[in-house]
Amino acid sequence: MDEKRLKNRGLQFAVFLYCALFFQLTYSAAAVHAANQATVSSFVFPFEHFMPFVSWMIIPYMSSGLFFALVPFCCRSREELWVYTKRFSFITIVSICCFFIFPLRFSFDRPSVEHPVFKFFFTFLNKHDSPFNQAPSLHVAYACLFWSVLGRPLKGWTRWVVGIWLLFMGIATLTVYQHHLVDVLTALILAHVGFVLFPSPSELLHDSALSRLKARALPFLAGTEKMKLDEKMKLDEKGKLDLEAEVCRRNHGIGNVYYAIGWCLLLLALWGGTHAFGLYLLCWPSLVCIAVGRNYVINNPTFLKNEKGWIPGFKKLFYSLYQWIYWLLWRFVRRRNNPPLLEILPRCYVGPRTTAGDLHVLGLNKHLVVFDLAAELEEIAILHVQENYHSFPLLDIAAITLADAERILAALVISYQQLKRGENMIIHCTMGYNRSMIFAVLLSQKILSLDLMDAIDLVKSHNKHLVLHRHTLKLMEVLVERNS
């Protein structure tokens, strides 16, 4: 084993030692503090009295200690180990503060266990743990933390096995009668907040980016021959990896925010439902937020629309609240757009989702080539029925992948160059500030052979609300350089 490997093992052992000592000292102190209180209350949802006791679930529950010891040694770089340490510290510190400020205890009596193996583990649990230190459940929060390290390097069936085992570890907190549901939900909220505050290190994001690049061929602009992946990687490997890593970083962050909001709404629904039954309806938007968060994390812009731009009925029903909020935002924002569509290039109009009335005023009610970049709302009928309607959904405020950008820009360039007499092109997203304007800049640069900054200034002269993120500028620079 070389010197560098030895140093890594030394750091990993140091992190394990720090985590073990920090957890033991703080957790024990919080348990002693709760035990010395005159009264310690419990927080139980009424339906939890129907929670079954499953004795064999003590096995995945007790395996938490094994993961606790091994996970630091699974970190593949100093940067990943440092992020793991920060996340662990954040989760533990916040949890211990909650234990001190709002001490809670488990309130159910645990049935007797006859099986000798299970009985041994329950005896160990009764001796070395306490009924205190409940919300948030460190068991559940740590399970999320363990998965953040183990989920990426594992592939195939081993990934499924470990993922299901960690899921059982979290569920076991309920079925071995050690935690109530409020502890689980607050732990999930805390874990996702930690992931937002301390995002994954760039090296891991590069690994994820490389996997995504290998999983698909990257299209190039019109007139460029497709090359094999390894040949393209030799040209600008680091630039593409940086872009894809930024996509992972930004979209994972947005997804974790949605996750945290979803768990908060679910907690509010279950708590409020005990006082007013109608608040149980908040379970629906909580599930919607969790579903949207998942699609941001996996960068799935087509989770609503099909290839023809239609939203299936069951998705309209489930995501109706999500779409309604976007519709309200669109109705509010479109008041600021006057005119609603901007003619960036001759016969090329760019902006937000529009209405039939706006199109009539602009004289754009027929012979249109439409590029719909909105992933949230269905196209208005007058545009959707156009023969040259194209749906390229992109997630709102998310980072755009290089592959998607090249594919859309190639289609835009070809369509604009092939516009017939009397035809006009419309490029729009939902709000008209980011997605459509990005491609307005890229199309202007390509058609007019402008410098990138000149193209940005051109679009800004038409739309002062233009929003370009850091990743967007990098994406533009790479596209312009590759096609110059």
CSV table of C-alpha atoms in Angstrom, one decimal, residues 70-336:
chain,number,residue,atom,x,y,z
A,70,LEU,CA,-17.6,1.2,7.7
A,71,VAL,CA,-19.0,4.2,5.8
A,72,PRO,CA,-16.0,6.6,6.5
A,73,PHE,CA,-13.7,4.0,4.9
A,74,CYS,CA,-15.9,3.9,1.8
A,75,CYS,CA,-15.2,7.6,1.1
A,76,ARG,CA,-13.0,7.7,-2.0
A,77,SER,CA,-11.3,11.1,-1.6
A,78,ARG,CA,-10.3,13.6,1.0
A,79,GLU,CA,-13.0,16.0,-0.3
A,80,GLU,CA,-15.8,13.4,0.0
A,81,LEU,CA,-14.6,12.5,3.5
A,82,TRP,CA,-14.7,16.2,4.5
A,83,VAL,CA,-18.3,16.6,3.1
A,84,TYR,CA,-19.3,13.5,5.0
A,85,THR,CA,-17.8,14.9,8.2
A,86,LYS,CA,-19.6,18.2,7.8
A,87,ARG,CA,-22.9,16.5,7.1
A,88,PHE,CA,-22.5,14.2,10.1
A,89,SER,CA,-21.6,17.1,12.4
A,90,PHE,CA,-24.6,19.2,11.2
A,91,ILE,CA,-27.1,16.4,11.6
A,92,THR,CA,-25.8,15.4,15.0
A,93,ILE,CA,-25.5,18.9,16.4
A,94,VAL,CA,-29.0,19.9,15.3
A,95,SER,CA,-30.5,16.6,16.6
A,96,ILE,CA,-28.8,16.9,20.0
A,97,CYS,CA,-30.0,20.5,20.3
A,98,CYS,CA,-33.5,19.3,19.6
A,99,PHE,CA,-33.1,16.5,22.2
A,100,PHE,CA,-32.1,19.1,24.8
A,101,ILE,CA,-34.7,21.7,23.9
A,102,PHE,CA,-37.7,19.4,23.2
A,103,PRO,CA,-37.0,16.1,25.0
A,104,LEU,CA,-39.4,13.3,24.0
A,105,ARG,CA,-39.8,9.7,24.8
A,106,PHE,CA,-41.2,6.6,23.2
A,107,SER,CA,-44.6,5.7,24.7
A,108,PHE,CA,-45.5,2.2,23.6
A,109,ASP,CA,-44.7,-0.9,25.7
A,110,ARG,CA,-42.5,-3.3,23.7
A,111,PRO,CA,-43.8,-6.9,23.6
A,112,SER,CA,-41.6,-9.7,25.0
A,113,VAL,CA,-39.4,-11.5,22.4
A,114,GLU,CA,-38.9,-15.3,22.6
A,115,HIS,CA,-36.5,-15.9,19.7
A,116,PRO,CA,-33.0,-16.2,21.2
A,117,VAL,CA,-31.2,-14.2,18.5
A,118,PHE,CA,-33.7,-11.4,18.4
A,119,LYS,CA,-34.0,-11.4,22.2
A,120,PHE,CA,-30.2,-11.0,22.5
A,121,PHE,CA,-30.3,-7.8,20.3
A,122,PHE,CA,-33.3,-6.4,22.2
A,123,THR,CA,-31.6,-7.0,25.5
A,124,PHE,CA,-28.5,-5.1,24.1
A,125,LEU,CA,-30.8,-2.3,22.9
A,126,ASN,CA,-32.5,-1.9,26.3
A,127,LYS,CA,-29.2,-1.9,28.0
A,128,HIS,CA,-27.3,0.6,25.8
A,129,ASP,CA,-30.0,2.8,24.5
A,130,SER,CA,-32.8,4.8,26.1
A,131,PRO,CA,-36.4,5.6,25.3
A,132,PHE,CA,-35.4,9.3,24.9
A,133,ASN,CA,-33.6,11.2,22.1
A,134,GLN,CA,-36.5,10.8,19.7
A,135,ALA,CA,-37.0,13.6,17.3
A,136,PRO,CA,-35.3,13.7,14.9
A,137,SER,CA,-34.3,10.1,14.7
A,138,LEU,CA,-30.5,9.9,14.2
A,139,HIS,CA,-31.0,6.3,13.0
A,140,VAL,CA,-33.0,7.6,10.0
A,141,ALA,CA,-30.9,10.7,9.4
A,142,TYR,CA,-27.7,8.6,9.5
A,143,ALA,CA,-29.2,6.0,7.1
A,144,CYS,CA,-29.7,8.9,4.5
A,145,LEU,CA,-26.1,10.0,5.2
A,146,PHE,CA,-24.8,6.4,4.6
A,147,TRP,CA,-26.7,6.2,1.3
A,148,SER,CA,-25.2,9.5,0.1
A,149,VAL,CA,-21.8,7.8,0.3
A,150,LEU,CA,-22.7,4.3,-0.8
A,151,GLY,CA,-25.3,5.0,-3.4
A,152,ARG,CA,-22.9,6.2,-6.1
A,153,PRO,CA,-20.1,3.6,-6.2
A,154,LEU,CA,-22.4,0.6,-6.0
A,155,LYS,CA,-23.9,-0.7,-9.2
A,156,GLY,CA,-26.4,-3.4,-10.2
A,157,TRP,CA,-27.9,-5.8,-7.6
A,158,THR,CA,-25.5,-4.7,-4.8
A,159,ARG,CA,-26.9,-1.2,-5.0
A,160,TRP,CA,-30.4,-2.5,-4.7
A,161,VAL,CA,-29.5,-4.7,-1.8
A,162,VAL,CA,-27.8,-2.0,0.2
A,163,GLY,CA,-30.5,0.5,-0.7
A,164,ILE,CA,-33.3,-1.8,0.5
A,165,TRP,CA,-31.4,-2.7,3.6
A,166,LEU,CA,-31.0,1.0,4.5
A,167,LEU,CA,-34.7,1.5,3.9
A,168,PHE,CA,-35.4,-1.4,6.2
A,169,MET,CA,-33.1,0.2,8.8
A,170,GLY,CA,-35.2,3.3,8.7
A,171,ILE,CA,-38.5,1.5,8.8
A,172,ALA,CA,-37.2,-0.7,11.7
A,173,THR,CA,-37.2,2.4,14.0
A,174,LEU,CA,-41.0,2.2,13.9
A,175,THR,CA,-41.5,-1.6,13.9
A,176,VAL,CA,-39.1,-2.4,16.8
A,177,TYR,CA,-40.9,0.3,18.9
A,178,GLN,CA,-38.0,2.6,19.3
A,179,HIS,CA,-39.3,5.7,17.5
A,180,HIS,CA,-42.6,7.4,16.5
A,181,LEU,CA,-43.4,8.6,13.0
A,182,VAL,CA,-42.7,12.3,13.9
A,183,ASP,CA,-39.1,11.3,14.6
A,184,VAL,CA,-38.7,9.7,11.1
A,185,LEU,CA,-40.2,12.7,9.3
A,186,THR,CA,-38.1,15.3,11.1
A,187,ALA,CA,-35.0,13.2,10.4
A,188,LEU,CA,-35.8,13.2,6.7
A,189,ILE,CA,-36.2,16.9,6.7
A,190,LEU,CA,-32.9,17.4,8.6
A,191,ALA,CA,-31.0,15.0,6.2
A,192,HIS,CA,-32.2,16.9,3.1
A,193,VAL,CA,-31.4,20.3,4.6
A,194,GLY,CA,-27.9,18.9,5.3
A,195,PHE,CA,-27.5,17.8,1.7
A,196,VAL,CA,-28.5,21.3,0.5
A,197,LEU,CA,-26.1,23.1,2.8
A,198,PHE,CA,-23.2,20.7,2.1
A,199,PRO,CA,-23.5,19.5,-1.5
A,200,SER,CA,-21.6,16.5,-2.9
A,201,PRO,CA,-17.9,17.1,-3.7
A,202,SER,CA,-17.0,17.9,-7.3
A,203,GLU,CA,-15.0,14.7,-7.7
A,204,LEU,CA,-18.1,12.6,-7.0
A,205,LEU,CA,-20.2,14.8,-9.3
A,206,HIS,CA,-17.6,14.2,-12.0
A,207,ASP,CA,-18.1,10.5,-11.5
A,208,SER,CA,-21.9,10.9,-11.9
A,209,ALA,CA,-21.3,13.1,-15.0
A,210,LEU,CA,-19.0,10.6,-16.6
A,211,SER,CA,-21.6,7.8,-16.1
A,212,ARG,CA,-24.2,10.0,-17.8
A,213,LEU,CA,-21.9,10.8,-20.7
A,214,LYS,CA,-21.2,7.2,-21.2
A,215,ALA,CA,-24.9,6.4,-21.1
A,216,ARG,CA,-25.7,8.4,-24.2
A,217,ALA,CA,-24.2,9.8,-27.4
A,218,LEU,CA,-23.8,13.5,-27.5
A,219,PRO,CA,-25.4,15.1,-30.6
A,220,PHE,CA,-23.6,17.9,-32.4
A,221,LEU,CA,-24.8,20.9,-34.4
A,222,ALA,CA,-25.9,20.5,-38.0
A,223,GLY,CA,-23.1,19.6,-40.3
A,224,THR,CA,-21.0,18.0,-37.6
A,225,GLU,CA,-20.3,14.3,-37.9
A,226,LYS,CA,-21.0,12.1,-34.9
A,227,MET,CA,-17.8,10.8,-33.3
A,228,LYS,CA,-17.4,8.0,-30.9
A,229,LEU,CA,-17.6,8.9,-27.2
A,230,ASP,CA,-13.9,8.2,-26.5
A,231,GLU,CA,-12.9,10.5,-29.4
A,232,LYS,CA,-15.1,13.3,-28.1
A,233,MET,CA,-13.9,12.9,-24.6
A,234,LYS,CA,-10.3,13.5,-25.8
A,235,LEU,CA,-11.3,16.8,-27.3
A,236,ASP,CA,-12.8,18.5,-24.2
A,237,GLU,CA,-13.3,16.0,-21.5
A,238,LYS,CA,-12.8,18.3,-18.5
A,239,GLY,CA,-15.1,21.0,-19.9
A,240,LYS,CA,-17.9,18.5,-20.4
A,241,LEU,CA,-17.4,16.8,-17.1
A,242,ASP,CA,-17.4,20.2,-15.3
A,243,LEU,CA,-20.7,21.1,-17.1
A,244,GLU,CA,-22.3,17.8,-16.2
A,245,ALA,CA,-21.0,18.0,-12.6
A,246,GLU,CA,-22.6,21.4,-12.3
A,247,VAL,CA,-25.9,20.0,-13.7
A,248,CYS,CA,-25.7,17.3,-10.9
A,249,ARG,CA,-24.9,19.9,-8.2
A,250,ARG,CA,-27.6,22.4,-9.1
A,251,ASN,CA,-30.3,19.9,-9.9
A,252,HIS,CA,-29.6,17.8,-6.8
A,253,GLY,CA,-29.8,20.9,-4.7
A,254,ILE,CA,-33.1,21.9,-6.1
A,255,GLY,CA,-34.4,18.3,-5.7
A,256,ASN,CA,-33.4,18.2,-2.1
A,257,VAL,CA,-35.2,21.4,-1.4
A,258,TYR,CA,-38.3,19.9,-2.9
A,259,TYR,CA,-37.8,16.8,-0.8
A,260,ALA,CA,-37.5,18.8,2.4
A,261,ILE,CA,-40.6,20.8,1.6
A,262,GLY,CA,-42.5,17.6,0.9
A,263,TRP,CA,-41.5,16.0,4.2
A,264,CYS,CA,-42.5,19.3,6.0
A,265,LEU,CA,-45.9,19.3,4.3
A,266,LEU,CA,-46.4,15.6,5.2
A,267,LEU,CA,-45.5,16.3,8.9
A,268,LEU,CA,-47.9,19.3,8.9
A,269,ALA,CA,-50.7,17.2,7.3
A,270,LEU,CA,-50.4,14.4,9.8
A,271,TRP,CA,-50.1,16.8,12.8
A,272,GLY,CA,-52.9,19.1,11.6
A,273,GLY,CA,-55.1,16.2,10.6
A,274,THR,CA,-55.5,15.2,14.2
A,275,HIS,CA,-57.1,18.6,14.9
A,276,ALA,CA,-58.9,19.3,11.6
A,277,PHE,CA,-59.4,16.3,9.3
A,278,GLY,CA,-59.3,18.4,6.2
A,279,LEU,CA,-55.6,19.1,6.8
A,280,TYR,CA,-54.9,15.5,5.8
A,281,LEU,CA,-55.3,16.8,2.3
A,282,LEU,CA,-51.9,18.3,2.6
A,283,CYS,CA,-50.6,14.7,2.1
A,284,TRP,CA,-51.3,15.2,-1.6
A,285,PRO,CA,-49.0,18.3,-2.2
A,286,SER,CA,-46.4,16.6,0.0
A,287,LEU,CA,-46.2,13.6,-2.3
A,288,VAL,CA,-46.2,15.9,-5.3
A,289,CYS,CA,-43.2,17.8,-3.9
A,290,ILE,CA,-41.3,14.6,-3.3
A,291,ALA,CA,-42.1,13.3,-6.8
A,292,VAL,CA,-40.9,16.6,-8.4
A,293,GLY,CA,-37.8,16.5,-6.2
A,294,ARG,CA,-37.0,13.0,-7.4
A,295,ASN,CA,-37.3,14.1,-11.1
A,296,TYR,CA,-34.9,17.0,-10.4
A,297,VAL,CA,-32.4,14.7,-8.8
A,298,ILE,CA,-32.4,12.3,-11.7
A,299,ASN,CA,-32.7,15.3,-14.2
A,300,ASN,CA,-35.9,14.0,-15.9
A,301,PRO,CA,-37.4,17.0,-17.7
A,302,THR,CA,-40.0,14.8,-19.5
A,303,PHE,CA,-41.7,13.6,-16.2
A,304,LEU,CA,-44.9,15.5,-17.2
A,305,LYS,CA,-45.0,15.8,-21.0
A,306,ASN,CA,-44.8,13.1,-23.6
A,307,GLU,CA,-42.8,13.3,-26.8
A,308,LYS,CA,-45.7,15.3,-28.5
A,309,GLY,CA,-46.0,17.8,-25.7
A,310,TRP,CA,-49.2,16.4,-24.2
A,311,ILE,CA,-49.6,15.7,-20.5
A,312,PRO,CA,-51.4,12.4,-19.8
A,313,GLY,CA,-54.6,12.7,-17.8
A,314,PHE,CA,-53.4,10.8,-14.7
A,315,LYS,CA,-50.4,13.2,-14.5
A,316,LYS,CA,-52.6,16.2,-14.9
A,317,LEU,CA,-54.6,15.0,-12.0
A,318,PHE,CA,-51.7,14.1,-9.7
A,319,TYR,CA,-49.6,17.2,-10.6
A,320,SER,CA,-52.5,19.6,-10.9
A,321,LEU,CA,-51.5,21.6,-7.8
A,322,TYR,CA,-48.0,21.9,-9.1
A,323,GLN,CA,-49.3,23.1,-12.5
A,324,TRP,CA,-51.8,25.4,-10.9
A,325,ILE,CA,-49.0,27.2,-8.9
A,326,TYR,CA,-47.0,27.6,-12.1
A,327,TRP,CA,-50.1,28.9,-13.9
A,328,LEU,CA,-50.6,31.5,-11.3
A,329,LEU,CA,-46.9,32.6,-11.4
A,330,TRP,CA,-47.2,32.7,-15.2
A,331,ARG,CA,-50.3,34.9,-15.1
A,332,PHE,CA,-48.5,37.3,-12.7
A,333,VAL,CA,-45.2,37.4,-14.5
A,334,ARG,CA,-46.6,37.9,-18.0
A,335,ARG,CA,-47.9,41.3,-17.0
A,336,ARG,CA,-44.3,42.4,-16.9
